[in-house]
XYZ file of C-alpha atoms in Angstrom:
536
model
C 79.464 -179.643 54.445
C 81.525 -178.006 56.607
C 84.914 -179.854 58.022
C 85.537 -179.332 61.878
C 88.559 -177.513 63.183
C 91.442 -179.776 63.700
C 94.264 -179.329 66.118
C 97.883 -180.588 65.837
C 98.064 -184.380 67.190
C 100.199 -185.243 69.977
C 103.281 -187.006 68.572
C 103.630 -188.551 72.030
C 103.770 -192.305 73.137
C 100.232 -192.751 73.024
C 99.808 -191.502 69.493
C 102.750 -193.873 68.332
C 101.466 -196.827 69.902
C 98.270 -196.495 68.468
C 99.623 -196.489 64.973
C 102.444 -199.522 65.523
C 99.151 -201.219 66.742
C 97.122 -200.479 63.617
C 100.111 -201.355 61.394
C 100.791 -204.513 62.988
C 96.806 -205.663 62.847
C 96.599 -204.622 59.471
C 99.804 -206.029 58.526
C 98.288 -209.440 59.088
C 95.651 -209.117 56.309
C 98.006 -207.805 53.708
C 100.617 -210.677 54.723
C 97.906 -212.986 54.341
C 96.811 -211.851 50.762
C 99.879 -213.659 49.541
C 101.754 -215.928 51.978
C 99.838 -218.963 51.127
C 101.131 -218.960 47.310
C 104.919 -219.834 48.128
C 103.877 -222.739 50.484
C 100.793 -224.095 48.314
C 102.736 -226.992 47.467
C 103.333 -228.263 50.785
C 99.673 -227.515 51.993
C 98.259 -229.182 49.184
C 100.899 -232.204 49.483
C 100.487 -232.764 53.551
C 96.720 -231.992 53.504
C 96.072 -233.884 49.949
C 93.821 -230.941 48.636
C 92.479 -231.312 45.058
C 93.580 -228.592 42.464
C 90.257 -226.705 42.561
C 90.231 -227.066 46.521
C 93.847 -225.163 46.897
C 93.016 -222.409 44.483
C 90.044 -221.845 46.547
C 92.438 -221.785 49.838
C 93.878 -219.008 48.313
C 90.820 -216.931 46.685
C 88.513 -217.578 49.096
C 90.614 -214.982 51.668
C 90.473 -212.570 48.893
C 86.790 -212.814 48.070
C 85.715 -212.722 51.569
C 87.618 -209.725 52.099
C 86.392 -208.200 49.016
C 82.867 -209.341 49.567
C 82.755 -208.034 52.827
C 84.600 -204.687 53.445
C 81.728 -202.490 52.521
C 80.039 -204.101 55.344
C 82.688 -204.023 57.247
C 83.050 -200.154 56.760
C 79.539 -199.547 58.079
C 79.739 -201.663 60.998
C 82.991 -199.489 61.733
C 81.170 -196.723 61.170
C 77.913 -197.822 63.153
C 79.515 -199.145 66.094
C 82.791 -197.451 66.470
C 86.437 -197.801 64.895
C 88.083 -199.146 68.016
C 85.681 -201.572 68.822
C 85.691 -203.194 65.517
C 89.062 -202.851 64.966
C 89.887 -205.214 68.143
C 86.823 -207.583 67.646
C 88.501 -208.178 64.022
C 91.947 -208.990 65.120
C 90.506 -211.484 67.779
C 88.566 -213.084 64.798
C 91.726 -213.115 62.747
C 93.650 -214.926 65.060
C 91.089 -217.322 66.189
C 90.768 -218.055 62.236
C 94.403 -217.998 61.771
C 94.739 -220.734 64.602
C 91.991 -222.899 62.753
C 93.984 -222.817 59.908
C 97.110 -223.723 61.360
C 95.053 -227.413 63.258
C 93.511 -228.208 59.791
C 93.628 -231.618 59.880
C 94.531 -233.975 57.087
C 91.821 -236.464 55.587
C 88.795 -235.791 54.149
C 87.530 -232.853 56.054
C 91.076 -230.790 55.292
C 89.424 -228.944 52.347
C 86.164 -227.599 53.618
C 87.825 -226.756 57.155
C 90.692 -224.848 55.438
C 88.695 -223.112 53.331
C 86.171 -222.428 55.582
C 88.904 -221.160 58.130
C 90.062 -218.934 55.167
C 87.067 -217.186 54.529
C 86.867 -216.345 58.568
C 89.857 -215.095 58.482
C 88.490 -212.782 54.845
C 85.733 -212.034 57.118
C 87.752 -210.753 60.389
C 89.890 -208.631 58.060
C 87.240 -206.671 56.191
C 85.721 -206.018 59.800
C 89.580 -204.749 60.708
C 90.484 -202.769 57.852
C 88.140 -200.034 57.458
C 88.124 -199.457 61.245
C 91.602 -199.170 61.224
C 91.913 -196.939 58.677
C 88.825 -194.605 59.956
C 90.417 -194.927 63.468
C 93.947 -193.604 62.061
C 92.491 -191.075 60.134
C 90.475 -189.350 62.945
C 93.832 -189.232 65.019
C 95.751 -187.104 62.469
C 94.733 -183.605 61.377
C 94.011 -183.026 57.420
C 97.205 -181.352 57.070
C 99.230 -183.898 58.019
C 97.216 -186.811 57.149
C 98.852 -187.225 53.630
C 102.326 -188.156 55.317
C 100.769 -190.393 58.192
C 98.570 -192.121 55.604
C 101.977 -192.503 53.158
C 103.979 -194.465 56.095
C 100.749 -196.531 56.879
C 100.183 -197.638 53.565
C 103.497 -197.891 52.573
C 104.150 -200.398 55.376
C 101.118 -202.171 55.025
C 101.426 -202.703 51.367
C 105.268 -203.855 51.801
C 103.802 -206.541 54.054
C 102.613 -207.953 51.229
C 105.850 -208.791 49.509
C 107.177 -209.708 53.147
C 105.018 -212.306 53.713
C 105.746 -214.987 51.017
C 109.794 -214.389 52.179
C 108.934 -214.971 55.730
C 106.617 -217.988 54.376
C 109.621 -219.578 52.871
C 111.431 -220.027 56.169
C 108.399 -220.764 58.078
C 107.232 -223.707 55.726
C 110.837 -225.286 56.082
C 109.357 -225.923 59.823
C 106.149 -226.503 58.980
C 103.514 -224.781 56.346
C 101.285 -224.447 59.656
C 103.375 -221.443 60.895
C 102.727 -219.269 58.545
C 98.962 -219.060 59.868
C 100.388 -219.464 63.382
C 102.271 -216.286 63.122
C 99.680 -214.342 63.372
C 98.594 -215.188 66.376
C 101.135 -213.456 68.681
C 100.794 -210.249 66.084
C 97.356 -210.164 66.735
C 98.075 -210.291 71.000
C 100.547 -207.556 70.371
C 98.119 -204.864 68.105
C 95.494 -205.569 71.116
C 98.052 -204.702 73.673
C 98.936 -201.503 71.911
C 95.391 -200.380 71.065
C 94.694 -200.932 74.785
C 97.344 -198.846 75.941
C 96.653 -196.017 73.581
C 92.858 -195.870 74.027
C 93.128 -192.636 75.513
C 94.722 -190.929 72.430
C 92.638 -187.746 71.449
C 91.220 -188.116 67.957
C 91.454 -184.736 66.315
C 88.930 -185.539 63.662
C 85.732 -187.118 65.242
C 83.644 -189.375 63.107
C 80.323 -187.797 62.417
C 77.241 -189.663 63.486
C 76.412 -192.243 61.033
C 73.909 -191.098 57.941
C 71.606 -194.523 59.037
C 71.479 -197.262 61.329
C 70.224 -200.143 59.343
C 72.675 -202.154 57.273
C 71.750 -203.546 53.879
C 72.582 -207.064 54.377
C 70.278 -207.867 51.071
C 73.163 -205.496 49.088
C 75.827 -207.643 51.087
C 74.328 -210.891 49.742
C 74.064 -209.513 46.149
C 77.936 -208.343 45.810
C 79.306 -211.399 47.646
C 77.488 -214.029 45.443
C 77.999 -211.460 42.625
C 81.943 -211.389 42.853
C 82.241 -215.067 43.988
C 80.407 -216.200 40.505
C 82.800 -214.086 38.416
C 85.696 -215.222 39.778
C 84.329 -218.905 39.793
C 83.732 -218.595 36.226
C 86.927 -217.070 35.507
C 88.905 -219.393 37.306
C 86.941 -222.503 35.276
C 87.876 -221.042 32.124
C 91.062 -221.742 32.345
C 90.548 -225.612 32.775
C 87.377 -226.156 30.557
C 88.473 -223.478 28.168
C 86.902 -220.284 26.999
C 84.137 -222.297 24.752
C 82.403 -223.730 27.613
C 78.790 -222.453 27.502
C 77.709 -223.460 31.300
C 80.712 -221.283 32.790
C 79.565 -218.051 30.497
C 76.155 -218.274 32.176
C 77.453 -218.316 35.309
C 79.734 -215.613 34.590
C 76.602 -213.790 33.098
C 75.251 -214.719 36.549
C 77.639 -213.072 38.634
C 77.260 -210.127 36.309
C 73.631 -209.865 36.715
C 74.005 -209.880 40.303
C 76.324 -207.094 40.631
C 74.388 -204.927 38.293
C 71.059 -205.798 40.903
C 73.688 -204.718 43.424
C 74.341 -201.351 41.905
C 70.669 -201.061 40.953
C 69.513 -201.659 44.797
C 71.952 -199.347 46.219
C 70.364 -196.722 44.267
C 66.879 -197.363 45.416
C 67.093 -198.986 48.796
C 66.316 -195.977 51.719
C 69.574 -197.559 53.505
C 72.269 -198.290 50.961
C 75.277 -200.408 51.854
C 77.305 -197.661 49.894
C 76.084 -194.676 48.559
C 77.159 -194.407 45.209
C 76.825 -191.065 44.596
C 80.433 -190.609 46.415
C 81.694 -191.538 42.711
C 80.189 -188.413 41.217
C 84.254 -186.830 42.132
C 86.033 -187.843 39.335
C 89.462 -187.694 41.705
C 87.836 -190.211 43.811
C 86.247 -192.993 40.901
C 89.890 -192.360 39.433
C 91.878 -193.846 42.578
C 89.419 -195.955 43.296
C 89.565 -198.083 40.012
C 93.466 -197.584 39.749
C 93.918 -199.601 43.082
C 91.552 -202.032 41.666
C 93.817 -201.966 38.284
C 96.931 -202.147 40.047
C 96.031 -205.517 41.822
C 94.917 -206.894 38.898
C 99.198 -207.185 38.301
C 100.304 -206.905 42.260
C 98.459 -210.055 44.073
C 99.338 -212.720 40.979
C 102.647 -211.647 40.611
C 103.445 -213.489 44.194
C 101.850 -216.401 42.943
C 103.227 -216.925 39.163
C 106.796 -215.567 40.555
C 106.856 -218.613 43.000
C 105.925 -221.033 40.564
C 108.213 -219.562 37.811
C 111.224 -219.505 40.284
C 110.623 -223.170 41.745
C 110.005 -224.504 38.295
C 111.437 -222.794 35.597
C 114.641 -221.572 37.958
C 114.900 -224.335 39.871
C 114.960 -222.609 42.888
C 114.040 -224.138 46.752
C 111.089 -222.216 48.378
C 113.387 -220.005 50.537
C 115.730 -218.494 48.013
C 112.351 -218.088 45.461
C 112.170 -215.478 48.135
C 114.815 -213.253 47.153
C 112.354 -212.636 43.935
C 109.907 -211.279 46.303
C 112.579 -209.044 48.337
C 113.494 -207.473 44.943
C 109.763 -206.866 44.455
C 109.595 -205.163 48.050
C 112.690 -203.109 47.605
C 111.185 -201.638 44.497
C 107.800 -201.359 45.852
C 109.420 -199.352 49.242
C 111.359 -197.239 47.174
C 108.637 -196.207 44.732
C 106.233 -195.915 47.606
C 108.406 -193.371 49.257
C 109.482 -191.135 46.267
C 105.721 -191.589 45.061
C 103.924 -190.231 48.142
C 106.368 -187.021 48.130
C 105.476 -186.266 44.395
C 101.645 -186.787 45.413
C 101.759 -184.474 47.926
C 103.343 -181.765 45.678
C 101.659 -182.379 42.444
C 98.652 -184.405 43.499
C 97.839 -188.382 41.577
C 97.854 -187.363 37.867
C 101.544 -187.426 37.448
C 101.865 -190.249 40.269
C 99.295 -192.728 38.295
C 101.756 -191.818 34.840
C 104.811 -192.408 36.391
C 103.893 -195.789 38.300
C 101.911 -196.867 35.376
C 104.632 -196.111 32.785
C 107.657 -197.821 35.111
C 104.987 -200.923 35.915
C 104.178 -201.612 32.235
C 107.785 -201.598 31.341
C 109.259 -203.787 33.976
C 106.876 -206.376 33.626
C 107.083 -206.098 30.056
C 111.049 -206.398 30.548
C 110.309 -209.717 32.934
C 108.491 -211.154 30.058
C 111.049 -210.566 27.536
C 113.972 -212.521 29.433
C 111.538 -215.086 31.238
C 112.831 -217.613 29.100
C 116.375 -216.914 29.907
C 116.905 -219.900 32.515
C 120.794 -219.895 32.354
C 121.471 -217.731 35.442
C 122.325 -218.347 38.882
C 119.190 -218.145 41.085
C 120.863 -217.721 44.067
C 122.768 -214.731 43.129
C 120.762 -211.700 44.111
C 121.748 -209.365 41.169
C 121.038 -211.234 38.265
C 118.806 -210.503 34.989
C 115.666 -211.069 36.720
C 116.279 -208.632 39.363
C 115.808 -205.097 37.594
C 112.690 -205.758 35.694
C 111.289 -207.539 39.179
C 112.448 -204.379 41.240
C 110.958 -202.005 38.350
C 107.777 -203.394 38.382
C 107.639 -203.471 42.351
C 108.571 -199.647 42.075
C 105.967 -198.592 39.629
C 103.232 -200.411 41.671
C 104.645 -198.941 44.794
C 105.219 -195.666 43.398
C 100.973 -195.100 42.317
C 99.407 -197.423 45.048
C 100.271 -195.747 48.272
C 99.439 -192.411 46.870
C 96.346 -193.742 45.206
C 94.940 -195.025 48.357
C 95.807 -191.977 50.502
C 94.056 -189.826 47.635
C 90.959 -191.832 47.886
C 90.647 -191.130 51.577
C 91.764 -187.587 51.178
C 88.328 -187.319 48.750
C 86.348 -189.493 51.279
C 83.119 -188.024 52.598
C 84.347 -187.116 56.171
C 81.147 -188.465 57.741
C 82.030 -191.929 56.414
C 85.836 -193.139 56.547
C 85.192 -196.818 57.053
C 82.470 -197.148 53.943
C 84.733 -195.061 51.869
C 87.679 -197.632 52.986
C 85.323 -200.261 52.369
C 84.542 -199.385 48.569
C 88.514 -198.709 48.073
C 89.764 -202.252 49.687
C 86.363 -203.760 47.980
C 88.112 -203.046 44.743
C 91.765 -203.722 45.657
C 90.874 -207.427 46.783
C 88.261 -208.158 44.005
C 91.352 -206.621 41.533
C 93.672 -209.607 43.157
C 91.109 -211.863 42.980
C 89.975 -210.948 39.398
C 93.849 -211.094 38.573
C 94.307 -214.351 39.838
C 91.393 -215.789 37.940
C 92.155 -213.923 34.426
C 96.167 -214.501 34.457
C 95.982 -218.157 35.611
C 93.318 -218.948 32.728
C 95.666 -217.073 30.665
C 98.924 -219.057 31.688
C 97.181 -222.385 32.287
C 95.797 -222.391 28.646
C 99.022 -221.254 27.031
C 101.123 -224.042 28.971
C 98.480 -226.616 28.100
C 99.118 -225.908 24.292
C 102.418 -225.935 24.565
C 102.672 -228.942 26.821
C 100.558 -230.641 24.495
C 103.017 -230.055 21.881
C 106.500 -231.060 23.806
C 105.034 -234.222 25.323
C 103.629 -235.439 22.480
C 106.837 -236.084 20.859
C 107.196 -238.417 23.659
C 104.405 -239.978 23.271
C 102.002 -238.194 25.945
C 98.172 -238.490 25.629
C 95.976 -235.340 26.149
C 95.099 -237.024 29.662
C 98.602 -236.938 30.321
C 99.534 -233.756 29.409
C 96.572 -232.523 31.675
C 97.524 -234.694 34.619
C 101.201 -232.871 34.435
C 99.588 -229.261 33.737
C 97.358 -229.500 37.095
C 100.772 -230.820 39.161
C 102.137 -227.382 37.764
C 99.345 -225.182 38.093
C 97.456 -226.711 40.740
C 100.079 -227.059 43.357
C 101.559 -223.737 42.662
C 104.711 -225.637 43.185
C 106.607 -225.285 39.766
C 107.186 -229.054 39.735
C 105.521 -231.994 38.057
C 106.530 -234.357 40.809
C 105.527 -237.468 38.994
C 106.029 -238.807 35.245
C 102.543 -239.601 33.851
C 101.919 -243.170 33.656
C 103.228 -244.747 30.529
C 105.863 -242.325 29.721
C 109.615 -244.260 29.656
C 111.928 -243.316 32.784
C 114.612 -242.972 30.074
C 113.320 -239.497 29.118
C 112.421 -238.445 32.314
C 114.972 -235.124 32.225
C 114.008 -234.156 28.856
C 110.480 -234.080 29.922
C 111.372 -231.872 32.912
C 113.310 -230.080 31.019
C 110.601 -229.342 28.244
C 108.163 -228.830 31.478
C 110.637 -225.748 32.773
C 110.899 -224.154 29.306
C 107.073 -224.493 28.372
C 106.317 -222.784 31.462
C 108.584 -220.113 30.807
C 107.122 -219.485 27.753
C 103.480 -219.451 29.350
C 104.699 -217.331 32.217
C 105.553 -214.493 29.484
C 101.967 -214.252 28.530
C 100.724 -213.972 32.068
C 103.547 -210.968 33.134
C 102.664 -209.503 29.630
C 98.879 -209.179 31.141
C 100.038 -207.712 34.238
C 102.139 -205.060 31.813
C 98.853 -204.467 30.020
C 96.793 -203.862 33.336
C 99.753 -201.329 34.408
C 99.410 -199.468 31.151
C 95.981 -199.130 31.786
C 96.827 -196.828 34.635
C 98.428 -194.550 32.054
C 95.122 -193.535 30.567
C 93.792 -193.340 34.174
C 96.030 -190.873 34.990
C 94.840 -188.776 31.933
C 91.532 -188.731 33.171
C 92.682 -187.844 36.731
C 92.224 -183.915 38.183
C 95.111 -181.900 37.424
C 96.841 -180.801 40.269
C 97.369 -181.473 44.159
C 94.178 -182.632 46.040
C 92.566 -179.471 47.669
C 92.740 -179.910 51.269
C 89.094 -178.746 51.731
C 87.646 -180.969 49.073
C 85.052 -183.629 50.493
C 82.202 -185.329 49.149
C 78.940 -184.668 50.501
C 76.551 -187.272 50.865
C 73.114 -187.480 51.179
C 72.085 -188.418 54.732
C 68.736 -190.813 54.613
């Protein structure tokens, strides 16, 4: 398939407003991947959520976006990127309003989770369309720089969200959702003003106007069952037979989705896009990196508030260190990608991230630090981990787009963002299971010395891991108050030891990127490369 002739896009105010509008819109979706983690204890306390309900309030958003990104990409290619962006922004604003007005009482849990699902669906509609619109507005020879800026800023919002959330929560936790409403209004206004910006790489006609709803159901159900099973392993143990059955059912549905995509005349996604080794490697790298990137916010929040004894707002300093490392890494990594391609970027990013997370794991039990000081022993490993992720993640996202089929930017963005969000949900489930299991073992020994029963240990574990607050607020019934401080000290130290396992799991995930680097194509991405898809 031949590429269309492109001319330099205007750098006028219209093009600039378009990009600012798209960045503002997409930043809402990336912020909401992580902002709830820091505010989770307050949300759970005020709404009376159960432990499982709170976990789903966090993961429902990730799963909804992961499960429906493919549909969102197809709808964008079918009905127009600008139309779907505006529709997605409006839906996201309405869902954010619903999250913010969730009432207390028995309906709190289903309303909040349902609103989070609606947020995820709106984000899945918005993001692929936004990337497609951005790609169409920039000629290929200038796309690398523009996409690097786009993914750097929107990716950095993942870290800025919890920082802002720590301060907003001091007023009311509802503000972390309400803040999306003015952002949505600004984004829509900017997109309307910039509606006449010339598209220099026009989207081709869609290959087929049908939508594969069966495929959408299969992939959504399969992902949900896999994540649910992995979450339950942390609570019930890895020897629970029925949870393995649920996991197997989810994997069967995902396998059925792949089979169906190869046999239906109008697939949700044409899997032969993965015939491009470069696209496959970059897409898989996005999934692997987010296994570490999304969970780090949750576990840093608990670690900071429980083990280090920091307030929610001061815990935001930990995220600021991660953000600074990410931003610097993304800037340097995108430049190296332009010169050398994805291979060295994955290699350097993987090594830096693995060393950073491994270093953090080694010093996690050093609790005698001044947590309010910006520079302390935790500063450098956290910043290095952020640098490694930023170095490769922006470049991998750009590389996948550059190797995308010209006729389906929405579809291909749907693939990469599905893997991104599924990787985040997968990491949350697996690492939470690891940390919870290790914490239970440690607390059984530590609290057993004070006469705590297994049921009382479980109560403490649920307070720590369920709320994500990093604090066991109430002593188990029957434990003498005279040993309260000793018990709290044991919980702080034991969580730090358990968190070490989580940080090491993140280091291992980043190490996998080194293997992917060795499998990736050598050299810079060819300007003319494209993946030709058969048209139905």
